[in-house]
Amino acid sequence: MASSSREQEAGGFLRSSLPSPPASSVSSPSAARPILLQPRSRPLRSGSSKESDFINHVERKLLAISRRYENRFSATLSEEANPDVEGRGYKNIGEEIRDLDPVVDLIWVSGTPSLQIAFLLTIALTVMTSLPCFPFMPRPTFQLLQKLDLMFASLLKGASAETGELLPGSETGRSKLSTTEKVRMRGIVERTRIAVVEAASKDGSLADVSTVTQSRMTDTEDDFNMTTEDEDMDVVEDESSHRRWEMDIARVYERTIMELGMALDVADPGNDGWAP
């Protein structure tokens, strides 16, 4: 216990071990996967060289991701010509999310609400924009959206959505988001939920599920001699996967929606609608 406490107090930009969230906060097996890293104990000082270096680093990373997204249609040609080119286009949304995920973690660990809010909203918008442009890949998409959901809900509460601990810079337990930022977040959240439904509804959109199924069927020669019972089991597993993804679709940004509803109701009691 003492060791765990020291790791949490250390803060900084190092990964620390955190306890699993309580069972009451986990609504599905997939909800347990995205665990937020321990943020710095204090926000970066405004105007400091550390803050400037951090902003420049994150902006460079996001610019590189944006360039690879813009080059997505030439991904195959670029890779064939020079597979080591860093800026080749993305072939699927999983590659983009793989680049975005460590940037999201870094932003969160900064423990600086003003930077977290601005950069995370930009990344959430990037994910929303990318969804219609690639075949839908449920696993990486839901993992990143669940992580963003936890972060947004935490920022709205001024405390961790997982542990209840106050966030750095939110010692009063109040949100640092302005009403304008909350309205912008609401718009992104709503449009992302629609984009996920539309992407998942496309024929053959569950790309990673079908890939897993195909790889399982071609692992050995014996798989070509599957019995009717084996085939029935595959159908049951695939149907179970589809049901799980459907449940995850319904949970996209669910914590953020709850916190936004309460926050905006307090800010504007006369506004019953969700339209900006």
PDB file of C-alpha atoms in Angstrom:
ATOM      1  CA  MET A   1       0.000   0.000   0.000  1.00  0.00           C
ATOM      2  CA  ALA A   2       2.818   2.408   0.859  1.00  0.00           C
ATOM      3  CA  SER A   3       4.505   1.726  -2.459  1.00  0.00           C
ATOM      4  CA  SER A   4       1.309   2.479  -4.366  1.00  0.00           C
ATOM      5  CA  SER A   5       0.845   5.727  -2.442  1.00  0.00           C
ATOM      6  CA  ARG A   6       4.374   6.908  -3.252  1.00  0.00           C
ATOM      7  CA  GLU A   7       3.821   6.243  -6.944  1.00  0.00           C
ATOM      8  CA  GLN A   8       0.630   8.294  -6.958  1.00  0.00           C
ATOM      9  CA  GLU A   9       2.212  11.193  -5.104  1.00  0.00           C
ATOM     10  CA  ALA A  10       5.119  11.315  -7.505  1.00  0.00           C
ATOM     11  CA  GLY A  11       2.993  12.527 -10.431  1.00  0.00           C
ATOM     12  CA  GLY A  12       5.043  13.805 -13.326  1.00  0.00           C
ATOM     13  CA  PHE A  13       5.142  12.300 -16.778  1.00  0.00           C
ATOM     14  CA  LEU A  14       5.773   8.730 -15.656  1.00  0.00           C
ATOM     15  CA  ARG A  15       3.264   5.882 -15.834  1.00  0.00           C
ATOM     16  CA  SER A  16       2.122   4.923 -12.365  1.00  0.00           C
ATOM     17  CA  SER A  17       0.243   1.845 -11.210  1.00  0.00           C
ATOM     18  CA  LEU A  18      -3.374   2.552 -10.390  1.00  0.00           C
ATOM     19  CA  PRO A  19      -5.925   0.284  -8.705  1.00  0.00           C
ATOM     20  CA  SER A  20      -8.691  -1.146 -10.851  1.00  0.00           C
ATOM     21  CA  PRO A  21     -11.884   0.935 -10.849  1.00  0.00           C
ATOM     22  CA  PRO A  22     -14.602  -0.236  -8.464  1.00  0.00           C
ATOM     23  CA  ALA A  23     -17.086  -2.742  -9.862  1.00  0.00           C
ATOM     24  CA  SER A  24     -19.887  -0.164  -9.712  1.00  0.00           C
ATOM     25  CA  SER A  25     -18.098   2.032 -12.267  1.00  0.00           C
ATOM     26  CA  VAL A  26     -17.598  -0.760 -14.783  1.00  0.00           C
ATOM     27  CA  SER A  27     -20.606  -1.411 -16.975  1.00  0.00           C
ATOM     28  CA  SER A  28     -18.976  -3.948 -19.321  1.00  0.00           C
ATOM     29  CA  PRO A  29     -15.725  -5.924 -19.687  1.00  0.00           C
ATOM     30  CA  SER A  30     -14.496  -3.433 -22.299  1.00  0.00           C
ATOM     31  CA  ALA A  31     -15.066  -0.522 -19.895  1.00  0.00           C
ATOM     32  CA  ALA A  32     -12.267  -1.868 -17.638  1.00  0.00           C
ATOM     33  CA  ARG A  33      -9.579  -1.539 -20.302  1.00  0.00           C
ATOM     34  CA  PRO A  34      -8.988   2.217 -20.649  1.00  0.00           C
ATOM     35  CA  ILE A  35      -7.428   3.204 -17.297  1.00  0.00           C
ATOM     36  CA  LEU A  36      -6.300   6.812 -17.050  1.00  0.00           C
ATOM     37  CA  LEU A  37      -2.695   7.461 -16.147  1.00  0.00           C
ATOM     38  CA  GLN A  38      -1.787   9.394 -13.013  1.00  0.00           C
ATOM     39  CA  PRO A  39      -1.459  13.101 -13.921  1.00  0.00           C
ATOM     40  CA  ARG A  40       1.175  15.491 -12.606  1.00  0.00           C
ATOM     41  CA  SER A  41       0.573  16.709  -9.089  1.00  0.00           C
ATOM     42  CA  ARG A  42       0.571  20.325 -10.326  1.00  0.00           C
ATOM     43  CA  PRO A  43      -0.405  21.894 -13.665  1.00  0.00           C
ATOM     44  CA  LEU A  44       2.329  23.293 -15.888  1.00  0.00           C
ATOM     45  CA  ARG A  45       2.906  26.935 -15.018  1.00  0.00           C
ATOM     46  CA  SER A  46       1.292  29.252 -17.549  1.00  0.00           C
ATOM     47  CA  GLY A  47       3.880  30.954 -19.751  1.00  0.00           C
ATOM     48  CA  SER A  48       6.727  28.738 -18.554  1.00  0.00           C
ATOM     49  CA  SER A  49       9.279  27.126 -20.862  1.00  0.00           C
ATOM     50  CA  LYS A  50       7.957  23.693 -19.879  1.00  0.00           C
ATOM     51  CA  GLU A  51       4.464  24.671 -20.993  1.00  0.00           C
ATOM     52  CA  SER A  52       5.799  26.026 -24.298  1.00  0.00           C
ATOM     53  CA  ASP A  53       7.847  22.877 -24.923  1.00  0.00           C
ATOM     54  CA  PHE A  54       4.826  20.711 -24.143  1.00  0.00           C
ATOM     55  CA  ILE A  55       2.535  22.667 -26.483  1.00  0.00           C
ATOM     56  CA  ASN A  56       5.095  22.542 -29.297  1.00  0.00           C
ATOM     57  CA  HIS A  57       5.620  18.806 -28.852  1.00  0.00           C
ATOM     58  CA  VAL A  58       1.903  17.972 -28.904  1.00  0.00           C
ATOM     59  CA  GLU A  59       1.244  20.263 -31.862  1.00  0.00           C
ATOM     60  CA  ARG A  60       4.030  18.575 -33.847  1.00  0.00           C
ATOM     61  CA  LYS A  61       2.562  15.163 -33.095  1.00  0.00           C
ATOM     62  CA  LEU A  62      -0.948  16.242 -34.111  1.00  0.00           C
ATOM     63  CA  LEU A  63       0.359  17.878 -37.278  1.00  0.00           C
ATOM     64  CA  ALA A  64       2.132  14.650 -38.275  1.00  0.00           C
ATOM     65  CA  ILE A  65      -1.071  12.684 -37.645  1.00  0.00           C
ATOM     66  CA  SER A  66      -3.082  15.192 -39.665  1.00  0.00           C
ATOM     67  CA  ARG A  67      -0.676  14.872 -42.610  1.00  0.00           C
ATOM     68  CA  ARG A  68      -0.893  11.085 -42.555  1.00  0.00           C
ATOM     69  CA  TYR A  69      -4.683  11.337 -42.477  1.00  0.00           C
ATOM     70  CA  GLU A  70      -4.690  13.681 -45.472  1.00  0.00           C
ATOM     71  CA  ASN A  71      -2.476  11.206 -47.359  1.00  0.00           C
ATOM     72  CA  ARG A  72      -4.709   8.225 -46.515  1.00  0.00           C
ATOM     73  CA  PHE A  73      -5.791   7.616 -50.127  1.00  0.00           C
ATOM     74  CA  SER A  74      -2.173   7.241 -51.243  1.00  0.00           C
ATOM     75  CA  ALA A  75      -1.177   4.949 -48.373  1.00  0.00           C
ATOM     76  CA  THR A  76      -0.512   1.851 -50.485  1.00  0.00           C
ATOM     77  CA  LEU A  77       1.424   3.687 -53.209  1.00  0.00           C
ATOM     78  CA  SER A  78       3.555   5.574 -50.689  1.00  0.00           C
ATOM     79  CA  GLU A  79       4.380   2.397 -48.788  1.00  0.00           C
ATOM     80  CA  GLU A  80       5.378   0.550 -51.927  1.00  0.00           C
ATOM     81  CA  ALA A  81       7.613   3.422 -53.071  1.00  0.00           C
ATOM     82  CA  ASN A  82       9.278   3.921 -49.697  1.00  0.00           C
ATOM     83  CA  PRO A  83       7.951   1.957 -46.711  1.00  0.00           C
ATOM     84  CA  ASP A  84      10.129   3.969 -44.307  1.00  0.00           C
ATOM     85  CA  VAL A  85       8.541   7.326 -45.115  1.00  0.00           C
ATOM     86  CA  GLU A  86       7.210   8.639 -41.805  1.00  0.00           C
ATOM     87  CA  GLY A  87       4.400  10.620 -43.362  1.00  0.00           C
ATOM     88  CA  ARG A  88       2.807   7.879 -45.470  1.00  0.00           C
ATOM     89  CA  GLY A  89      -0.979   7.857 -45.394  1.00  0.00           C
ATOM     90  CA  TYR A  90      -3.018   5.763 -42.981  1.00  0.00           C
ATOM     91  CA  LYS A  91      -4.424   2.519 -44.352  1.00  0.00           C
ATOM     92  CA  ASN A  92      -7.083   2.213 -41.653  1.00  0.00           C
ATOM     93  CA  ILE A  93      -8.402   4.017 -38.603  1.00  0.00           C
ATOM     94  CA  GLY A  94      -6.556   1.597 -36.325  1.00  0.00           C
ATOM     95  CA  GLU A  95      -3.236   3.058 -37.488  1.00  0.00           C
ATOM     96  CA  GLU A  96      -4.458   6.580 -36.784  1.00  0.00           C
ATOM     97  CA  ILE A  97      -5.712   5.628 -33.321  1.00  0.00           C
ATOM     98  CA  ARG A  98      -2.388   3.938 -32.576  1.00  0.00           C
ATOM     99  CA  ASP A  99      -0.700   7.313 -33.145  1.00  0.00           C
ATOM    100  CA  LEU A 100      -3.352   9.303 -31.298  1.00  0.00           C
ATOM    101  CA  ASP A 101      -3.491   7.151 -28.166  1.00  0.00           C
ATOM    102  CA  PRO A 102      -0.051   8.010 -26.684  1.00  0.00           C
ATOM    103  CA  VAL A 103      -0.680  11.697 -27.421  1.00  0.00           C
ATOM    104  CA  VAL A 104      -3.966  11.483 -25.517  1.00  0.00           C
ATOM    105  CA  ASP A 105      -2.148   9.902 -22.565  1.00  0.00           C
ATOM    106  CA  LEU A 106       0.550  12.579 -22.633  1.00  0.00           C
ATOM    107  CA  ILE A 107      -2.048  15.362 -22.635  1.00  0.00           C
ATOM    108  CA  TRP A 108      -3.816  13.794 -19.682  1.00  0.00           C
ATOM    109  CA  VAL A 109      -0.605  13.333 -17.691  1.00  0.00           C
ATOM    110  CA  SER A 110       0.192  17.038 -18.131  1.00  0.00           C
ATOM    111  CA  GLY A 111      -2.372  17.733 -15.407  1.00  0.00           C
ATOM    112  CA  THR A 112      -3.054  21.146 -16.945  1.00  0.00           C
ATOM    113  CA  PRO A 113      -6.805  21.680 -17.501  1.00  0.00           C
ATOM    114  CA  SER A 114      -6.473  24.501 -20.026  1.00  0.00           C
ATOM    115  CA  LEU A 115      -4.252  22.368 -22.270  1.00  0.00           C
ATOM    116  CA  GLN A 116      -6.190  19.161 -21.653  1.00  0.00           C
ATOM    117  CA  ILE A 117      -9.481  20.728 -22.673  1.00  0.00           C
ATOM    118  CA  ALA A 118      -8.190  22.364 -25.852  1.00  0.00           C
ATOM    119  CA  PHE A 119      -6.124  19.430 -27.124  1.00  0.00           C
ATOM    120  CA  LEU A 120      -8.583  16.681 -26.185  1.00  0.00           C
ATOM    121  CA  LEU A 121     -11.435  18.492 -27.942  1.00  0.00           C
ATOM    122  CA  THR A 122      -9.228  18.728 -31.041  1.00  0.00           C
ATOM    123  CA  ILE A 123      -8.478  14.992 -30.887  1.00  0.00           C
ATOM    124  CA  ALA A 124     -12.142  14.108 -30.309  1.00  0.00           C
ATOM    125  CA  LEU A 125     -13.007  16.138 -33.420  1.00  0.00           C
ATOM    126  CA  THR A 126     -10.267  14.325 -35.360  1.00  0.00           C
ATOM    127  CA  VAL A 127     -11.711  10.922 -34.412  1.00  0.00           C
ATOM    128  CA  MET A 128     -15.222  12.021 -35.350  1.00  0.00           C
ATOM    129  CA  THR A 129     -14.013  13.275 -38.752  1.00  0.00           C
ATOM    130  CA  SER A 130     -12.036  10.094 -39.437  1.00  0.00           C
ATOM    131  CA  LEU A 131     -14.826   7.606 -38.690  1.00  0.00           C
ATOM    132  CA  PRO A 132     -16.643   7.918 -42.055  1.00  0.00           C
ATOM    133  CA  CYS A 133     -13.378   7.751 -44.025  1.00  0.00           C
ATOM    134  CA  PHE A 134     -12.237   4.249 -43.037  1.00  0.00           C
ATOM    135  CA  PRO A 135     -13.822   0.812 -42.532  1.00  0.00           C
ATOM    136  CA  PHE A 136     -15.095   0.645 -38.974  1.00  0.00           C
ATOM    137  CA  MET A 137     -12.787  -1.076 -36.481  1.00  0.00           C
ATOM    138  CA  PRO A 138     -14.693  -1.502 -33.205  1.00  0.00           C
ATOM    139  CA  ARG A 139     -11.952  -2.524 -30.786  1.00  0.00           C
ATOM    140  CA  PRO A 140      -9.472   0.385 -31.148  1.00  0.00           C
ATOM    141  CA  THR A 141     -12.278   2.879 -31.776  1.00  0.00           C
ATOM    142  CA  PHE A 142     -14.200   2.012 -28.617  1.00  0.00           C
ATOM    143  CA  GLN A 143     -11.050   1.850 -26.496  1.00  0.00           C
ATOM    144  CA  LEU A 144     -10.036   5.384 -27.477  1.00  0.00           C
ATOM    145  CA  LEU A 145     -13.586   6.753 -27.152  1.00  0.00           C
ATOM    146  CA  GLN A 146     -13.915   5.196 -23.697  1.00  0.00           C
ATOM    147  CA  LYS A 147     -10.656   6.843 -22.651  1.00  0.00           C
ATOM    148  CA  LEU A 148     -11.799  10.238 -23.988  1.00  0.00           C
ATOM    149  CA  ASP A 149     -15.140   9.733 -22.240  1.00  0.00           C
ATOM    150  CA  LEU A 150     -13.403   9.199 -18.900  1.00  0.00           C
ATOM    151  CA  MET A 151     -11.215  12.259 -19.461  1.00  0.00           C
ATOM    152  CA  PHE A 152     -14.066  14.561 -20.470  1.00  0.00           C
ATOM    153  CA  ALA A 153     -16.254  13.378 -17.577  1.00  0.00           C
ATOM    154  CA  SER A 154     -13.359  13.948 -15.167  1.00  0.00           C
ATOM    155  CA  LEU A 155     -12.694  17.456 -16.481  1.00  0.00           C
ATOM    156  CA  LEU A 156     -16.390  18.302 -16.218  1.00  0.00           C
ATOM    157  CA  LYS A 157     -16.483  17.103 -12.595  1.00  0.00           C
ATOM    158  CA  GLY A 158     -13.097  18.486 -11.594  1.00  0.00           C
ATOM    159  CA  ALA A 159     -12.339  15.024 -10.212  1.00  0.00           C
ATOM    160  CA  SER A 160     -11.340  11.648 -11.639  1.00  0.00           C
ATOM    161  CA  ALA A 161     -14.312   9.731 -13.030  1.00  0.00           C
ATOM    162  CA  GLU A 162     -12.545   6.554 -11.915  1.00  0.00           C
ATOM    163  CA  THR A 163     -11.258   7.308  -8.415  1.00  0.00           C
ATOM    164  CA  GLY A 164     -13.058  10.499  -7.363  1.00  0.00           C
ATOM    165  CA  GLU A 165      -9.735  12.209  -6.588  1.00  0.00           C
ATOM    166  CA  LEU A 166      -9.593  15.927  -7.331  1.00  0.00           C
ATOM    167  CA  LEU A 167      -7.726  16.799 -10.519  1.00  0.00           C
ATOM    168  CA  PRO A 168      -4.625  19.029 -10.504  1.00  0.00           C
ATOM    169  CA  GLY A 169      -5.761  22.632 -10.854  1.00  0.00           C
ATOM    170  CA  SER A 170      -9.262  21.733  -9.616  1.00  0.00           C
ATOM    171  CA  GLU A 171      -8.715  21.864  -5.890  1.00  0.00           C
ATOM    172  CA  THR A 172     -12.237  23.188  -5.368  1.00  0.00           C
ATOM    173  CA  GLY A 173     -13.718  20.195  -7.172  1.00  0.00           C
ATOM    174  CA  ARG A 174     -15.216  22.431  -9.854  1.00  0.00           C
ATOM    175  CA  SER A 175     -14.931  22.163 -13.612  1.00  0.00           C
ATOM    176  CA  LYS A 176     -12.510  24.462 -15.416  1.00  0.00           C
ATOM    177  CA  LEU A 177     -14.532  24.366 -18.644  1.00  0.00           C
ATOM    178  CA  SER A 178     -16.286  27.505 -19.836  1.00  0.00           C
ATOM    179  CA  THR A 179     -19.876  27.326 -21.086  1.00  0.00           C
ATOM    180  CA  THR A 180     -18.574  27.768 -24.645  1.00  0.00           C
ATOM    181  CA  GLU A 181     -16.252  24.769 -24.231  1.00  0.00           C
ATOM    182  CA  LYS A 182     -19.084  22.690 -22.801  1.00  0.00           C
ATOM    183  CA  VAL A 183     -21.337  23.532 -25.738  1.00  0.00           C
ATOM    184  CA  ARG A 184     -18.545  22.666 -28.176  1.00  0.00           C
ATOM    185  CA  MET A 185     -17.937  19.384 -26.358  1.00  0.00           C
ATOM    186  CA  ARG A 186     -21.636  18.576 -26.502  1.00  0.00           C
ATOM    187  CA  GLY A 187     -21.709  19.104 -30.259  1.00  0.00           C
ATOM    188  CA  ILE A 188     -18.678  16.856 -30.817  1.00  0.00           C
ATOM    189  CA  VAL A 189     -20.074  14.164 -28.535  1.00  0.00           C
ATOM    190  CA  GLU A 190     -23.463  14.093 -30.247  1.00  0.00           C
ATOM    191  CA  ARG A 191     -22.004  14.046 -33.760  1.00  0.00           C
ATOM    192  CA  THR A 192     -19.525  11.332 -32.800  1.00  0.00           C
ATOM    193  CA  ARG A 193     -22.326   9.096 -31.529  1.00  0.00           C
ATOM    194  CA  ILE A 194     -24.099   9.514 -34.859  1.00  0.00           C
ATOM    195  CA  ALA A 195     -20.863   8.898 -36.796  1.00  0.00           C
ATOM    196  CA  VAL A 196     -20.227   5.666 -34.856  1.00  0.00           C
ATOM    197  CA  VAL A 197     -23.715   4.359 -35.589  1.00  0.00           C
ATOM    198  CA  GLU A 198     -23.394   5.195 -39.278  1.00  0.00           C
ATOM    199  CA  ALA A 199     -19.900   3.677 -39.564  1.00  0.00           C
ATOM    200  CA  ALA A 200     -20.943   0.495 -37.760  1.00  0.00           C
ATOM    201  CA  SER A 201     -24.036   0.152 -39.939  1.00  0.00           C
ATOM    202  CA  LYS A 202     -22.085  -0.097 -43.187  1.00  0.00           C
ATOM    203  CA  ASP A 203     -21.864  -3.541 -44.781  1.00  0.00           C
ATOM    204  CA  GLY A 204     -18.672  -5.303 -43.720  1.00  0.00           C
ATOM    205  CA  SER A 205     -17.787  -2.495 -41.353  1.00  0.00           C
ATOM    206  CA  LEU A 206     -16.812  -4.775 -38.465  1.00  0.00           C
ATOM    207  CA  ALA A 207     -13.402  -5.190 -40.057  1.00  0.00           C
ATOM    208  CA  ASP A 208     -11.416  -6.464 -37.105  1.00  0.00           C
ATOM    209  CA  VAL A 209     -14.088  -9.014 -36.158  1.00  0.00           C
ATOM    210  CA  SER A 210     -14.086 -10.522 -39.651  1.00  0.00           C
ATOM    211  CA  THR A 211     -10.278 -10.501 -39.670  1.00  0.00           C
ATOM    212  CA  VAL A 212     -10.154 -12.420 -36.411  1.00  0.00           C
ATOM    213  CA  THR A 213     -12.691 -14.907 -37.762  1.00  0.00           C
ATOM    214  CA  GLN A 214     -10.733 -15.425 -40.989  1.00  0.00           C
ATOM    215  CA  SER A 215      -7.430 -15.882 -39.192  1.00  0.00           C
ATOM    216  CA  ARG A 216      -9.002 -18.415 -36.843  1.00  0.00           C
ATOM    217  CA  MET A 217     -10.363 -20.415 -39.798  1.00  0.00           C
ATOM    218  CA  THR A 218      -7.009 -20.485 -41.625  1.00  0.00           C
ATOM    219  CA  ASP A 219      -4.631 -21.151 -38.753  1.00  0.00           C
ATOM    220  CA  THR A 220      -4.260 -24.876 -39.536  1.00  0.00           C
ATOM    221  CA  GLU A 221      -5.234 -27.322 -42.253  1.00  0.00           C
ATOM    222  CA  ASP A 222      -7.661 -28.973 -39.834  1.00  0.00           C
ATOM    223  CA  ASP A 223      -9.781 -25.837 -39.905  1.00  0.00           C
ATOM    224  CA  PHE A 224     -10.690 -26.588 -43.523  1.00  0.00           C
ATOM    225  CA  ASN A 225     -12.402 -29.749 -42.254  1.00  0.00           C
ATOM    226  CA  MET A 226     -14.644 -28.003 -39.758  1.00  0.00           C
ATOM    227  CA  THR A 227     -17.687 -29.928 -38.607  1.00  0.00           C
ATOM    228  CA  THR A 228     -21.178 -28.475 -38.583  1.00  0.00           C
ATOM    229  CA  GLU A 229     -20.874 -28.124 -34.820  1.00  0.00           C
ATOM    230  CA  ASP A 230     -17.653 -26.096 -35.216  1.00  0.00           C
ATOM    231  CA  GLU A 231     -19.317 -23.807 -37.746  1.00  0.00           C
ATOM    232  CA  ASP A 232     -22.268 -23.300 -35.418  1.00  0.00           C
ATOM    233  CA  MET A 233     -19.881 -22.302 -32.633  1.00  0.00           C
ATOM    234  CA  ASP A 234     -18.258 -19.699 -34.926  1.00  0.00           C
ATOM    235  CA  VAL A 235     -21.669 -18.223 -35.715  1.00  0.00           C
ATOM    236  CA  VAL A 236     -22.489 -17.990 -31.995  1.00  0.00           C
ATOM    237  CA  GLU A 237     -19.127 -16.283 -31.273  1.00  0.00           C
ATOM    238  CA  ASP A 238     -19.594 -13.786 -34.105  1.00  0.00           C
ATOM    239  CA  GLU A 239     -23.143 -12.994 -32.981  1.00  0.00           C
ATOM    240  CA  SER A 240     -21.837 -12.483 -29.439  1.00  0.00           C
ATOM    241  CA  SER A 241     -19.185 -10.066 -30.758  1.00  0.00           C
ATOM    242  CA  HIS A 242     -21.784  -8.106 -32.685  1.00  0.00           C
ATOM    243  CA  ARG A 243     -23.983  -7.834 -29.594  1.00  0.00           C
ATOM    244  CA  ARG A 244     -21.007  -6.592 -27.576  1.00  0.00           C
ATOM    245  CA  TRP A 245     -20.216  -3.929 -30.175  1.00  0.00           C
ATOM    246  CA  GLU A 246     -23.873  -2.861 -30.188  1.00  0.00           C
ATOM    247  CA  MET A 247     -23.705  -2.377 -26.421  1.00  0.00           C
ATOM    248  CA  ASP A 248     -20.470  -0.390 -26.770  1.00  0.00           C
ATOM    249  CA  ILE A 249     -22.081   1.824 -29.431  1.00  0.00           C
ATOM    250  CA  ALA A 250     -24.840   2.708 -26.968  1.00  0.00           C
ATOM    251  CA  ARG A 251     -22.214   3.601 -24.333  1.00  0.00           C
ATOM    252  CA  VAL A 252     -20.183   6.018 -26.485  1.00  0.00           C
ATOM    253  CA  TYR A 253     -19.549   9.141 -24.341  1.00  0.00           C
ATOM    254  CA  GLU A 254     -22.228   8.079 -21.837  1.00  0.00           C
ATOM    255  CA  ARG A 255     -20.366   9.552 -18.834  1.00  0.00           C
ATOM    256  CA  THR A 256     -19.707  12.808 -20.679  1.00  0.00           C
ATOM    257  CA  ILE A 257     -23.357  13.142 -21.662  1.00  0.00           C
ATOM    258  CA  MET A 258     -24.424  12.690 -18.048  1.00  0.00           C
ATOM    259  CA  GLU A 259     -21.960  15.279 -16.747  1.00  0.00           C
ATOM    260  CA  LEU A 260     -22.719  17.716 -19.582  1.00  0.00           C
ATOM    261  CA  GLY A 261     -26.433  17.467 -18.899  1.00  0.00           C
ATOM    262  CA  MET A 262     -25.948  18.427 -15.271  1.00  0.00           C
ATOM    263  CA  ALA A 263     -23.367  21.131 -16.045  1.00  0.00           C
ATOM    264  CA  LEU A 264     -25.397  22.839 -18.764  1.00  0.00           C
ATOM    265  CA  ASP A 265     -28.628  22.578 -16.774  1.00  0.00           C
ATOM    266  CA  VAL A 266     -26.916  24.514 -13.977  1.00  0.00           C
ATOM    267  CA  ALA A 267     -25.461  27.041 -16.434  1.00  0.00           C
ATOM    268  CA  ASP A 268     -28.756  27.566 -18.290  1.00  0.00           C
ATOM    269  CA  PRO A 269     -31.802  26.188 -16.415  1.00  0.00           C
ATOM    270  CA  GLY A 270     -34.164  27.437 -19.130  1.00  0.00           C
ATOM    271  CA  ASN A 271     -32.480  25.441 -21.913  1.00  0.00           C
ATOM    272  CA  ASP A 272     -34.167  22.073 -22.250  1.00  0.00           C
ATOM    273  CA  GLY A 273     -32.762  21.212 -25.668  1.00  0.00           C
ATOM    274  CA  TRP A 274     -29.436  19.787 -26.693  1.00  0.00           C
ATOM    275  CA  ALA A 275     -29.049  21.734 -29.909  1.00  0.00           C
ATOM    276  CA  PRO A 276     -26.264  24.352 -29.755  1.00  0.00           C
TER     277      PRO A 276
END
